[in-house]
Amino acid sequence: MKGQRHNKPCHLRRPRGISPVTIRRLSLYLRHLEDLAEHGQTTVSSRQLGESLKLTAAQVRKDLAYFGQFGRPGVGYQIRELAEHLRSILGTDTVSNVAIVGVGSLGRALLRYRGWRKKGFQVVAAFDVAPSRVGKRSGNIVIQHISRLPATVRKGHIRMAILAVPAVVAQKVAELLCRCGIEGILNFAPLTLAVPEGVAVVAVDLAVQLEQLNYLVNTFQPGAEARWKTARAGQS
Amino acid sequence: MKGQRHNKPCHLRRPRGISPVTIRRLSLYLRHLEDLAEHGQTTVSSRQLGESLKLTAAQVRKDLAYFGQFGRPGVGYQIRELAEHLRSILGTDTVSNVAIVGVGSLGRALLRYRGWRKKGFQVVAAFDVAPSRVGKRSGNIVIQHISRLPATVRKGHIRMAILAVPAVVAQKVAELLCRCGIEGILNFAPLTLAVPEGVAVVAVDLAVQLEQLNYLVNTFQPGAEARWKTARAGQS
DNA sequence: ATCTGTGAAAAGATTCACAGCC
DNA sequence: GGCTGTGAATCTTTTCACAGAT
């Protein structure tokens, strides 16, 4: 360290070019901090954090240091404070509206999930085409026909959508979403979406994940030599 | 190339130390190849494959070359043949049994999902603790009480489990699974599991994924400068 | 001409190791 | 003692570029 003061209003840096991997780890740090906070802990060191998450302490410190100086030598990180910073970095310090498109069994599960709020997300609309689903309600959300999507998205300040429709229609629906001004898609359909510049896509293909696991199981049972560092590899 | 013959029974290499990222891409290659095959295409080049998946052609070739020589210069890859090789590498050329633990709305969705079979997985058992769920059937699977897990896992040649229980009990259940000899866990609970050496974990935290997306949306809308290469970053 | 496989170069990510703070 | 932040070193992954195959 080069004489920086640690008791100062450490303002949050927002550097360009942070890698996806780093951001993913920030989410994990936040998740674990929330856990620790609930258990009444107030302070945590990079080593502890690393141990729980199966990362090195240096990794943890470097990740956090990209965005500012949140720690105190000899002490560690204030849990509440660091969590606050991380939420601010990730943009989850304010609640974001989300739409779910496709209310099959997966869509329904995502719709019912009670954890979004605590994480800074609110599902404010759900769409489908099936007459058997349109009009039904889940919680306080009424499932609308997809034809109502453009109007609802535009009026509802919805910037992100969760896409849980069958693969065959996913690209079409994605295009509709993009035309309506959606800026981010969480894609559960098993294909790589083509979207215009400026629209972000994060894909979750459950079959792909299970294939990953299968590879690990088949490859590292024989020798059990964990050169792969399971933690790094697997635990998202 | 150094004079290798391309018309020979290119036997499959199985090198150690292939990175997780490479394996994930193999899954994506396979997924896309299956798609192409269904559309009647028989041959594909690394460039085409890369374009569809938003990767460079060199990346595709290098990934595949780790495992053998599957392509023909001037022609590309035989789709059927390459898909076969990939399945063999990923270990999905034979069907693997899987158990689902936790049959809440997410577990139910995973239980109902009709895509596992085609990908080489078969859900053969499901467990929960809630009396309201135990005994119910979904498809041809009867939900069993978790106390029956050890016996069922051991008798049923089940090496992998999908963990979809609430976070508070996830670690306990994971330990039970490990004691029963489970070798791989696909973890949907929002925490990092501690498991013994030799047990693989792949984690899917939906909130983390949405946080990733949120970061992308918030960070790259202003400048729209896609330095982050959305494809690499986002599309699993 | 088109395309693969691959060594070499470049880019990127992680770990080391230590100065300075508590 | 314990801990952070960070440059330097190391390790990993990606891209380049081209020889050789079809």
Short mmCIF file of C-alpha atoms (C1' of nucleotides) in Angstrom, two decimals:
data_model
loop_
_atom_site.label_atom_id
_atom_site.label_comp_id
_atom_site.label_asym_id
_atom_site.label_seq_id
_atom_site.Cartn_x
_atom_site.Cartn_y
_atom_site.Cartn_z
CA MET A 1 0.00 0.00 0.00
CA LYS A 2 1.15 3.47 -0.77
CA GLY A 3 0.03 5.62 2.11
CA GLN A 4 -3.67 5.65 1.27
CA ARG A 5 -5.85 6.52 4.19
CA HIS A 6 -8.17 3.81 5.34
CA ASN A 7 -10.51 5.91 7.38
CA LYS A 8 -11.65 8.06 4.50
CA PRO A 9 -14.93 8.03 2.54
CA CYS A 10 -13.45 5.46 0.18
CA HIS A 11 -15.39 6.49 -2.92
CA LEU A 12 -16.41 3.80 -5.29
CA ARG A 13 -14.34 3.35 -8.40
CA ARG A 14 -16.16 2.12 -11.52
CA PRO A 15 -13.38 0.98 -13.79
CA ARG A 16 -13.99 -0.22 -17.31
CA GLY A 17 -13.02 -3.64 -18.47
CA ILE A 18 -13.76 -5.71 -15.42
CA SER A 19 -14.01 -9.31 -16.46
CA PRO A 20 -17.20 -11.34 -16.28
CA VAL A 21 -15.52 -13.79 -13.93
CA THR A 22 -14.77 -11.04 -11.46
CA ILE A 23 -18.34 -9.83 -11.52
CA ARG A 24 -19.62 -13.32 -10.93
CA ARG A 25 -17.42 -13.56 -7.88
CA LEU A 26 -18.70 -10.23 -6.59
CA SER A 27 -22.17 -11.76 -6.59
CA LEU A 28 -20.86 -14.65 -4.59
CA TYR A 29 -19.15 -12.35 -2.12
CA LEU A 30 -22.37 -10.46 -1.67
CA ARG A 31 -24.37 -13.61 -1.20
CA HIS A 32 -22.02 -14.85 1.46
CA LEU A 33 -21.83 -11.48 3.20
CA GLU A 34 -25.61 -11.41 3.49
CA ASP A 35 -25.40 -14.81 5.03
CA LEU A 36 -22.77 -13.77 7.52
CA ALA A 37 -24.69 -10.62 8.39
CA GLU A 38 -27.75 -12.70 9.20
CA HIS A 39 -25.65 -14.74 11.55
CA GLY A 40 -24.62 -11.57 13.34
CA GLN A 41 -21.05 -11.36 12.13
CA THR A 42 -19.87 -7.81 11.46
CA THR A 43 -16.41 -8.22 10.07
CA VAL A 44 -14.69 -10.65 7.74
CA SER A 45 -11.21 -11.12 6.30
CA SER A 46 -10.30 -11.96 2.74
CA ARG A 47 -9.03 -15.28 3.96
CA GLN A 48 -12.28 -16.27 5.65
CA LEU A 49 -14.26 -15.13 2.65
CA GLY A 50 -11.98 -17.06 0.37
CA GLU A 51 -12.19 -20.19 2.43
CA SER A 52 -15.98 -20.26 2.39
CA LEU A 53 -16.07 -19.64 -1.33
CA LYS A 54 -13.07 -21.80 -2.21
CA LEU A 55 -10.98 -18.99 -3.54
CA THR A 56 -7.60 -17.65 -2.49
CA ALA A 57 -7.46 -14.66 -0.20
CA ALA A 58 -5.46 -12.77 -2.80
CA GLN A 59 -8.19 -13.33 -5.33
CA VAL A 60 -10.77 -11.87 -3.02
CA ARG A 61 -8.66 -8.82 -2.23
CA LYS A 62 -7.81 -8.16 -5.84
CA ASP A 63 -11.43 -8.43 -6.94
CA LEU A 64 -12.56 -5.94 -4.33
CA ALA A 65 -9.63 -3.61 -4.86
CA TYR A 66 -10.70 -3.02 -8.46
CA PHE A 67 -13.54 -0.92 -7.13
CA GLY A 68 -12.03 0.92 -4.20
CA GLN A 69 -10.58 0.40 -0.77
CA PHE A 70 -13.13 -1.27 1.36
CA GLY A 71 -10.96 -3.08 3.86
CA ARG A 72 -8.95 -2.14 6.91
CA PRO A 73 -5.54 -3.74 7.43
CA GLY A 74 -5.44 -5.84 10.53
CA VAL A 75 -9.21 -5.95 10.69
CA GLY A 76 -10.74 -7.05 7.40
CA TYR A 77 -13.94 -5.83 5.81
CA GLN A 78 -17.02 -4.42 7.49
CA ILE A 79 -19.69 -6.80 6.34
CA ARG A 80 -22.62 -4.40 6.17
CA GLU A 81 -20.55 -1.74 4.50
CA LEU A 82 -18.95 -4.03 1.96
CA ALA A 83 -22.32 -5.56 1.09
CA GLU A 84 -23.63 -2.07 0.46
CA HIS A 85 -20.71 -1.33 -1.85
CA LEU A 86 -21.18 -4.56 -3.74
CA ARG A 87 -24.86 -3.91 -4.27
CA SER A 88 -23.96 -0.51 -5.58
CA ILE A 89 -21.39 -2.00 -7.97
CA LEU A 90 -23.80 -4.65 -9.18
CA GLY A 91 -26.59 -2.11 -9.47
CA THR A 92 -28.89 -3.95 -7.12
CA ASP A 93 -29.07 -1.19 -4.53
CA THR A 94 -32.23 -0.07 -6.29
CA VAL A 95 -34.97 -2.48 -7.33
CA SER A 96 -35.16 -3.43 -11.02
CA ASN A 97 -38.29 -4.54 -12.77
CA VAL A 98 -38.23 -7.83 -14.61
CA ALA A 99 -40.64 -9.58 -16.95
CA ILE A 100 -40.97 -13.31 -17.36
CA VAL A 101 -41.78 -14.54 -20.84
CA GLY A 102 -43.01 -18.10 -21.06
CA VAL A 103 -44.90 -19.54 -18.12
CA GLY A 104 -44.33 -23.26 -18.52
CA SER A 105 -43.17 -25.18 -15.50
CA LEU A 106 -39.84 -23.40 -15.38
CA GLY A 107 -41.36 -19.97 -15.92
CA ARG A 108 -43.89 -20.72 -13.20
CA ALA A 109 -41.12 -21.72 -10.81
CA LEU A 110 -39.27 -18.48 -11.52
CA LEU A 111 -42.48 -16.54 -11.10
CA ARG A 112 -43.11 -18.13 -7.72
CA TYR A 113 -39.57 -17.71 -6.49
CA ARG A 114 -39.66 -15.57 -3.35
CA GLY A 115 -36.01 -14.57 -3.43
CA TRP A 116 -35.92 -11.94 -6.16
CA ARG A 117 -36.98 -9.07 -3.93
CA LYS A 118 -34.22 -9.46 -1.42
CA LYS A 119 -31.77 -9.45 -4.32
CA GLY A 120 -33.09 -6.24 -5.81
CA PHE A 121 -35.40 -7.58 -8.48
CA GLN A 122 -39.14 -7.45 -8.84
CA VAL A 123 -41.08 -9.52 -11.31
CA VAL A 124 -43.75 -7.13 -12.53
CA ALA A 125 -45.19 -8.97 -15.52
CA ALA A 126 -45.50 -12.41 -17.06
CA PHE A 127 -46.44 -13.40 -20.59
CA ASP A 128 -47.43 -16.50 -22.49
CA VAL A 129 -49.39 -17.47 -25.58
CA ALA A 130 -51.34 -20.45 -24.25
CA PRO A 131 -54.98 -19.53 -23.62
CA SER A 132 -54.93 -21.97 -20.71
CA ARG A 133 -52.35 -19.80 -18.98
CA VAL A 134 -53.30 -16.28 -19.97
CA GLY A 135 -55.44 -14.65 -17.29
CA LYS A 136 -54.32 -16.92 -14.49
CA ARG A 137 -52.58 -15.22 -11.64
CA SER A 138 -49.58 -16.18 -9.59
CA GLY A 139 -49.11 -14.08 -6.51
CA ASN A 140 -50.09 -10.61 -7.61
CA ILE A 141 -49.06 -11.09 -11.23
CA VAL A 142 -51.68 -11.81 -13.86
CA ILE A 143 -50.31 -13.69 -16.86
CA GLN A 144 -50.89 -11.63 -19.97
CA HIS A 145 -51.01 -12.64 -23.60
CA ILE A 146 -47.73 -11.93 -25.28
CA SER A 147 -49.40 -9.44 -27.58
CA ARG A 148 -49.57 -7.13 -24.60
CA LEU A 149 -45.83 -7.31 -24.08
CA PRO A 150 -44.79 -4.20 -26.02
CA ALA A 151 -47.16 -1.90 -24.21
CA THR A 152 -46.47 -3.37 -20.80
CA VAL A 153 -42.71 -3.30 -21.20
CA ARG A 154 -42.71 0.29 -22.31
CA LYS A 155 -45.06 1.53 -19.63
CA GLY A 156 -43.61 -0.56 -16.85
CA HIS A 157 -39.97 0.54 -16.91
CA ILE A 158 -38.95 -3.01 -17.63
CA ARG A 159 -35.38 -3.28 -18.84
CA MET A 160 -34.76 -6.99 -18.32
CA ALA A 161 -36.62 -10.13 -19.27
CA ILE A 162 -36.37 -13.75 -18.28
CA LEU A 163 -36.89 -15.89 -21.35
CA ALA A 164 -38.35 -19.30 -20.53
CA VAL A 165 -40.09 -20.24 -23.77
CA PRO A 166 -39.53 -23.37 -25.89
CA ALA A 167 -36.36 -23.31 -27.96
CA VAL A 168 -38.18 -23.24 -31.28
CA VAL A 169 -39.72 -19.85 -30.60
CA ALA A 170 -36.99 -18.37 -28.41
CA GLN A 171 -35.20 -16.43 -31.15
CA LYS A 172 -38.45 -14.90 -32.37
CA VAL A 173 -39.49 -13.89 -28.89
CA ALA A 174 -36.02 -12.49 -28.21
CA GLU A 175 -36.37 -10.31 -31.28
CA LEU A 176 -39.70 -9.06 -30.05
CA LEU A 177 -38.15 -8.23 -26.71
CA CYS A 178 -35.34 -6.33 -28.38
CA ARG A 179 -37.78 -4.35 -30.50
CA CYS A 180 -39.59 -3.36 -27.33
CA GLY A 181 -36.42 -1.88 -25.93
CA ILE A 182 -35.43 -4.64 -23.54
CA GLU A 183 -31.77 -4.25 -22.62
CA GLY A 184 -31.04 -7.58 -21.02
CA ILE A 185 -32.24 -11.15 -21.43
CA LEU A 186 -31.75 -14.02 -19.04
CA ASN A 187 -32.08 -16.89 -21.48
CA PHE A 188 -33.16 -20.34 -20.38
CA ALA A 189 -33.80 -21.63 -23.88
CA PRO A 190 -31.13 -24.02 -25.13
CA LEU A 191 -29.72 -21.94 -27.96
CA THR A 192 -27.42 -19.02 -28.47
CA LEU A 193 -29.57 -15.97 -29.11
CA ALA A 194 -28.69 -13.50 -31.80
CA VAL A 195 -29.42 -10.03 -30.48
CA PRO A 196 -28.53 -6.51 -31.60
CA GLU A 197 -25.57 -4.64 -30.13
CA GLY A 198 -26.42 -3.11 -26.83
CA VAL A 199 -28.60 -5.94 -25.63
CA ALA A 200 -26.98 -8.15 -23.03
CA VAL A 201 -27.66 -11.84 -22.77
CA VAL A 202 -26.86 -14.19 -19.93
CA ALA A 203 -27.64 -17.78 -20.72
CA VAL A 204 -28.55 -20.58 -18.35
CA ASP A 205 -28.87 -23.95 -20.03
CA LEU A 206 -29.67 -26.58 -17.46
CA ALA A 207 -28.70 -29.43 -19.74
CA VAL A 208 -25.33 -27.83 -20.35
CA GLN A 209 -24.78 -27.52 -16.62
CA LEU A 210 -25.62 -31.14 -16.07
CA GLU A 211 -23.26 -32.10 -18.89
CA GLN A 212 -20.51 -30.18 -17.13
CA LEU A 213 -21.18 -32.13 -13.99
CA ASN A 214 -21.27 -35.38 -15.87
CA TYR A 215 -17.88 -34.66 -17.38
CA LEU A 216 -16.43 -33.91 -13.98
CA VAL A 217 -17.87 -37.04 -12.48
CA ASN A 218 -16.64 -39.24 -15.28
CA THR A 219 -13.24 -37.67 -15.55
CA PHE A 220 -12.17 -37.30 -11.98
CA GLN A 221 -13.50 -40.32 -10.28
CA PRO A 222 -10.69 -42.64 -11.36
CA GLY A 223 -7.68 -40.68 -10.18
CA ALA A 224 -9.56 -38.33 -7.85
CA GLU A 225 -6.78 -35.90 -8.63
CA ALA A 226 -8.40 -32.57 -8.22
CA ARG A 227 -6.15 -30.69 -10.60
CA TRP A 228 -9.31 -29.08 -11.87
CA LYS A 229 -9.97 -27.27 -8.67
CA THR A 230 -13.62 -28.16 -8.41
CA ALA A 231 -14.43 -24.94 -6.69
CA ARG A 232 -13.18 -22.68 -9.40
CA ALA A 233 -14.61 -24.91 -12.02
CA GLY A 234 -17.99 -25.72 -10.78
CA GLN A 235 -19.45 -23.54 -8.14
CA SER A 236 -20.85 -20.72 -10.16
CA MET B 1 -0.40 -29.65 -39.64
CA LYS B 2 2.39 -32.13 -39.63
CA GLY B 3 1.42 -34.80 -42.09
CA GLN B 4 -1.31 -36.41 -40.01
CA ARG B 5 -3.74 -38.41 -42.05
CA HIS B 6 -7.25 -37.19 -42.08
CA ASN B 7 -8.89 -40.30 -43.38
CA LYS B 8 -7.84 -42.44 -40.48
CA PRO B 9 -9.88 -43.75 -37.54
CA CYS B 10 -9.02 -40.58 -35.63
CA HIS B 11 -9.08 -42.09 -32.17
CA LEU B 12 -10.26 -39.99 -29.34
CA ARG B 13 -7.67 -38.39 -27.13
CA ARG B 14 -8.63 -37.84 -23.49
CA PRO B 15 -6.03 -35.42 -22.24
CA ARG B 16 -5.83 -34.32 -18.63
CA GLY B 17 -6.18 -30.73 -17.60
CA ILE B 18 -8.79 -29.50 -20.00
CA SER B 19 -10.27 -26.32 -18.64
CA PRO B 20 -13.86 -25.98 -17.49
CA VAL B 21 -14.42 -23.25 -20.03
CA THR B 22 -13.44 -25.55 -22.85
CA ILE B 23 -15.81 -28.22 -21.62
CA ARG B 24 -18.63 -25.75 -21.40
CA ARG B 25 -18.01 -24.81 -25.01
CA LEU B 26 -18.01 -28.45 -26.05
CA SER B 27 -21.55 -28.65 -24.68
CA LEU B 28 -22.49 -25.66 -26.76
CA TYR B 29 -20.93 -27.15 -29.86
CA LEU B 30 -22.87 -30.32 -29.32
CA ARG B 31 -26.11 -28.45 -28.75
CA HIS B 32 -25.67 -26.53 -31.96
CA LEU B 33 -24.63 -29.57 -33.94
CA GLU B 34 -27.79 -31.37 -32.87
CA ASP B 35 -29.70 -28.38 -34.08
CA LEU B 36 -27.94 -28.34 -37.44
CA ALA B 37 -28.42 -32.07 -37.84
CA GLU B 38 -32.15 -31.67 -37.32
CA HIS B 39 -32.16 -29.11 -40.08
CA GLY B 40 -30.53 -31.61 -42.37
CA GLN B 41 -27.08 -30.09 -42.55
CA THR B 42 -24.29 -32.65 -42.66
CA THR B 43 -21.12 -30.61 -42.56
CA VAL B 44 -19.99 -27.48 -40.76
CA SER B 45 -16.82 -25.40 -40.62
CA SER B 46 -15.20 -23.94 -37.56
CA ARG B 47 -16.06 -20.51 -38.85
CA GLN B 48 -19.78 -21.24 -39.19
CA LEU B 49 -19.84 -22.89 -35.81
CA GLY B 50 -18.03 -19.95 -34.29
CA GLU B 51 -20.34 -17.44 -35.87
CA SER B 52 -23.45 -19.08 -34.49
CA LEU B 53 -21.95 -19.35 -31.05
CA LYS B 54 -20.14 -16.00 -31.08
CA LEU B 55 -16.69 -17.45 -30.82
CA THR B 56 -13.70 -17.22 -33.11
CA ALA B 57 -13.03 -20.00 -35.57
CA ALA B 58 -9.62 -20.56 -34.01
CA GLN B 59 -11.23 -21.09 -30.65
CA VAL B 60 -13.49 -23.75 -32.03
CA ARG B 61 -10.68 -25.56 -33.79
CA LYS B 62 -8.41 -25.47 -30.78
CA ASP B 63 -11.11 -26.76 -28.46
CA LEU B 64 -11.83 -29.69 -30.72
CA ALA B 65 -8.19 -30.39 -31.46
CA TYR B 66 -7.54 -31.10 -27.79
CA PHE B 67 -9.40 -34.36 -28.21
CA GLY B 68 -8.37 -35.57 -31.63
CA GLN B 69 -8.62 -34.73 -35.29
CA PHE B 70 -12.22 -34.58 -36.23
CA GLY B 71 -12.12 -32.22 -39.17
CA ARG B 72 -11.12 -32.41 -42.79
CA PRO B 73 -9.21 -29.49 -44.32
CA GLY B 74 -11.16 -27.83 -47.07
CA VAL B 75 -14.36 -29.43 -45.87
CA GLY B 76 -14.97 -28.89 -42.18
CA TYR B 77 -16.51 -31.27 -39.69
CA GLN B 78 -19.01 -34.05 -40.28
CA ILE B 79 -21.87 -33.04 -38.05
CA ARG B 80 -23.14 -36.48 -37.06
CA GLU B 81 -19.64 -37.78 -36.47
CA LEU B 82 -18.47 -34.79 -34.46
CA ALA B 83 -21.59 -34.87 -32.34
CA GLU B 84 -20.89 -38.51 -31.59
CA HIS B 85 -17.35 -37.66 -30.54
CA LEU B 86 -18.51 -34.83 -28.33
CA ARG B 87 -21.03 -37.03 -26.59
CA SER B 88 -18.31 -39.52 -26.00
CA ILE B 89 -16.02 -36.85 -24.54
CA LEU B 90 -18.75 -35.46 -22.33
CA GLY B 91 -19.78 -38.95 -21.29
CA THR B 92 -23.33 -38.55 -22.48
CA ASP B 93 -23.17 -41.31 -25.07
CA THR B 94 -24.60 -43.57 -22.40
CA VAL B 95 -27.55 -42.58 -20.24
CA SER B 96 -26.82 -41.50 -16.65
CA ASN B 97 -29.26 -41.77 -13.81
CA VAL B 98 -30.03 -38.66 -11.81
CA ALA B 99 -31.97 -37.99 -8.62
CA ILE B 100 -33.76 -34.79 -7.79
CA VAL B 101 -33.74 -33.75 -4.16
CA GLY B 102 -36.26 -31.12 -3.20
CA VAL B 103 -39.50 -30.96 -5.12
CA GLY B 104 -40.56 -27.36 -4.63
CA SER B 105 -41.58 -25.40 -7.67
CA LEU B 106 -38.09 -25.48 -9.13
CA GLY B 107 -37.60 -29.17 -8.40
CA ARG B 108 -40.97 -29.90 -9.95
CA ALA B 109 -40.02 -27.97 -13.07
CA LEU B 110 -36.79 -29.93 -13.36
CA LEU B 111 -38.70 -33.15 -12.79
CA ARG B 112 -41.13 -32.33 -15.57
CA TYR B 113 -38.49 -31.20 -18.00
CA ARG B 114 -38.70 -33.39 -21.08
CA GLY B 115 -35.23 -32.61 -22.39
CA TRP B 116 -33.01 -34.68 -20.15
CA ARG B 117 -33.39 -37.89 -22.10
CA LYS B 118 -32.20 -36.51 -25.37
CA LYS B 119 -29.16 -35.19 -23.56
CA GLY B 120 -28.28 -38.51 -21.98
CA PHE B 121 -29.81 -38.13 -18.55
CA GLN B 122 -32.67 -39.89 -16.89
CA VAL B 123 -34.30 -38.74 -13.72
CA VAL B 124 -34.98 -41.94 -11.83
CA ALA B 125 -35.91 -40.69 -8.37
CA ALA B 126 -37.15 -37.66 -6.52
CA PHE B 127 -37.11 -36.88 -2.81
CA ASP B 128 -38.63 -34.40 -0.43
CA VAL B 129 -39.55 -34.14 3.24
CA ALA B 130 -42.97 -32.50 2.96
CA PRO B 131 -45.75 -35.02 3.61
CA SER B 132 -47.86 -33.10 1.10
CA ARG B 133 -45.39 -34.00 -1.61
CA VAL B 134 -44.23 -37.47 -0.68
CA GLY B 135 -46.20 -40.12 -2.55
CA LYS B 136 -47.31 -37.82 -5.36
CA ARG B 137 -46.14 -38.81 -8.77
CA SER B 138 -44.86 -36.78 -11.66
CA GLY B 139 -44.63 -38.71 -14.89
CA ASN B 140 -43.49 -42.15 -13.81
CA ILE B 141 -41.57 -40.93 -10.78
CA VAL B 142 -43.08 -41.25 -7.33
CA ILE B 143 -41.72 -38.69 -4.88
CA GLN B 144 -40.17 -40.50 -1.95
CA HIS B 145 -39.42 -39.35 1.55
CA ILE B 146 -35.81 -38.34 1.87
CA SER B 147 -35.23 -41.10 4.41
CA ARG B 148 -35.40 -43.50 1.49
CA LEU B 149 -32.62 -41.70 -0.31
CA PRO B 150 -29.67 -43.82 0.82
CA ALA B 151 -31.22 -47.10 -0.21
CA THR B 152 -32.55 -45.79 -3.49
CA VAL B 153 -29.30 -44.12 -4.47
CA ARG B 154 -27.26 -47.20 -3.78
CA LYS B 155 -29.60 -49.60 -5.52
CA GLY B 156 -30.37 -47.34 -8.44
CA HIS B 157 -26.87 -46.68 -9.79
CA ILE B 158 -27.37 -42.99 -9.17
CA ARG B 159 -24.14 -41.05 -9.31
CA MET B 160 -25.48 -37.52 -9.68
CA ALA B 161 -28.09 -35.49 -7.85
CA ILE B 162 -29.88 -32.25 -8.54
CA LEU B 163 -30.17 -30.31 -5.32
CA ALA B 164 -33.18 -28.02 -5.24
CA VAL B 165 -33.88 -27.67 -1.54
CA PRO B 166 -34.07 -24.45 0.50
CA ALA B 167 -30.71 -22.89 1.29
CA VAL B 168 -30.97 -23.49 5.03
CA VAL B 169 -30.97 -27.24 4.65
CA ALA B 170 -28.84 -27.51 1.51
CA GLN B 171 -25.53 -28.18 3.24
CA LYS B 172 -27.06 -30.91 5.40
CA VAL B 173 -28.70 -32.58 2.45
CA ALA B 174 -25.48 -32.33 0.45
CA GLU B 175 -23.67 -34.13 3.24
CA LEU B 176 -26.28 -36.85 3.19
CA LEU B 177 -25.83 -37.20 -0.55
CA CYS B 178 -22.07 -37.45 -0.18
CA ARG B 179 -22.42 -40.12 2.51
CA CYS B 180 -24.59 -42.10 0.10
CA GLY B 181 -21.82 -42.10 -2.46
CA ILE B 182 -23.11 -39.45 -4.79
CA GLU B 183 -20.28 -38.22 -7.00
CA GLY B 184 -21.74 -35.07 -8.45
CA ILE B 185 -24.20 -32.41 -7.32
CA LEU B 186 -25.95 -29.85 -9.48
CA ASN B 187 -26.64 -27.24 -6.83
CA PHE B 188 -29.48 -24.76 -7.17
CA ALA B 189 -29.33 -23.59 -3.56
CA PRO B 190 -27.79 -20.15 -3.15
CA LEU B 191 -24.69 -21.10 -1.22
CA THR B 192 -21.31 -22.63 -1.80
CA LEU B 193 -21.45 -26.23 -0.71
CA ALA B 194 -18.66 -27.80 1.26
CA VAL B 195 -18.15 -31.33 -0.02
CA PRO B 196 -15.44 -33.96 0.39
CA GLU B 197 -12.71 -34.41 -2.20
CA GLY B 198 -13.88 -36.46 -5.11
CA VAL B 199 -17.38 -35.03 -5.17
CA ALA B 200 -17.97 -32.57 -7.98
CA VAL B 201 -20.29 -29.61 -7.66
CA VAL B 202 -21.71 -27.43 -10.37
CA ALA B 203 -23.69 -24.51 -9.04
CA VAL B 204 -26.53 -22.65 -10.67
CA ASP B 205 -27.69 -19.64 -8.70
CA LEU B 206 -30.46 -17.91 -10.58
CA ALA B 207 -30.15 -14.74 -8.56
CA VAL B 208 -26.45 -14.58 -9.32
CA GLN B 209 -27.19 -14.94 -13.02
CA LEU B 210 -29.71 -12.14 -12.90
CA GLU B 211 -27.21 -9.98 -11.04
CA GLN B 212 -24.73 -10.60 -13.83
CA LEU B 213 -27.26 -9.46 -16.33
CA ASN B 214 -28.13 -6.44 -14.27
CA TYR B 215 -24.48 -5.43 -14.13
CA LEU B 216 -24.17 -5.74 -17.88
CA VAL B 217 -27.30 -3.74 -18.48
CA ASN B 218 -26.29 -0.99 -16.12
CA THR B 219 -22.71 -0.80 -17.19
CA PHE B 220 -22.91 -0.97 -20.93
CA GLN B 221 -25.99 0.91 -21.81
CA PRO B 222 -24.42 4.35 -21.54
CA GLY B 223 -21.46 3.89 -23.84
CA ALA B 224 -22.73 0.78 -25.61
CA GLU B 225 -19.06 -0.04 -26.05
CA ALA B 226 -19.01 -3.77 -26.22
CA ARG B 227 -15.50 -4.19 -24.92
CA TRP B 228 -16.93 -6.94 -22.78
CA LYS B 229 -17.81 -9.16 -25.64
CA THR B 230 -21.30 -10.01 -24.50
CA ALA B 231 -21.16 -13.38 -26.13
CA ARG B 232 -18.16 -14.66 -24.28
CA ALA B 233 -19.33 -13.08 -21.10
CA GLY B 234 -22.93 -13.93 -21.02
CA GLN B 235 -24.06 -16.77 -23.14
CA SER B 236 -23.15 -19.74 -21.03
"C1'" DA C 1 -9.88 -21.67 -53.20
"C1'" DT C 2 -11.37 -23.47 -48.58
"C1'" DC C 3 -10.48 -25.33 -44.37
"C1'" DT C 4 -8.02 -27.82 -40.49
"C1'" DG C 5 -4.45 -28.34 -36.84
"C1'" DT C 6 -0.96 -26.18 -34.38
"C1'" DG C 7 3.23 -23.66 -32.78
"C1'" DA C 8 4.15 -19.03 -31.40
"C1'" DA C 9 2.64 -14.59 -29.78
"C1'" DA C 10 -0.53 -11.87 -27.26
"C1'" DA C 11 -3.82 -11.12 -23.87
"C1'" DG C 12 -5.82 -12.18 -19.60
"C1'" DA C 13 -6.30 -14.05 -14.98
"C1'" DT C 14 -4.35 -15.70 -10.76
"C1'" DT C 15 -0.98 -16.07 -7.32
"C1'" DC C 16 3.05 -14.44 -4.87
"C1'" DA C 17 5.16 -11.66 -1.80
"C1'" DC C 18 5.80 -7.72 0.68
"C1'" DA C 19 5.30 -2.71 2.22
"C1'" DG C 20 2.50 -0.42 5.20
"C1'" DC C 21 -1.54 -0.11 8.44
"C1'" DC C 22 -4.29 -1.68 12.65
"C1'" DG D 1 0.22 -10.78 16.07
"C1'" DG D 2 -3.19 -10.13 11.75
"C1'" DC D 3 -4.70 -7.83 7.71
"C1'" DT D 4 -5.14 -5.07 3.27
"C1'" DG D 5 -3.75 -3.29 -1.35
"C1'" DT D 6 -0.81 -3.89 -5.07
"C1'" DG D 7 3.24 -4.41 -8.28
"C1'" DA D 8 5.67 -8.27 -10.23
"C1'" DA D 9 5.80 -12.96 -11.52
"C1'" DT D 10 3.43 -16.91 -13.03
"C1'" DC D 11 0.15 -19.42 -15.11
"C1'" DT D 12 -3.81 -19.88 -18.35
"C1'" DT D 13 -6.50 -18.84 -22.28
"C1'" DT D 14 -7.16 -16.80 -26.61
"C1'" DT D 15 -5.76 -15.18 -30.97
"C1'" DC D 16 -2.68 -15.08 -34.85
"C1'" DA D 17 -0.78 -16.88 -38.77
"C1'" DC D 18 0.57 -20.34 -41.70
"C1'" DA D 19 1.97 -25.15 -43.35
"C1'" DG D 20 -0.30 -28.70 -45.26
"C1'" DA D 21 -4.61 -31.26 -46.54
"C1'" DT D 22 -8.83 -31.56 -49.71
#
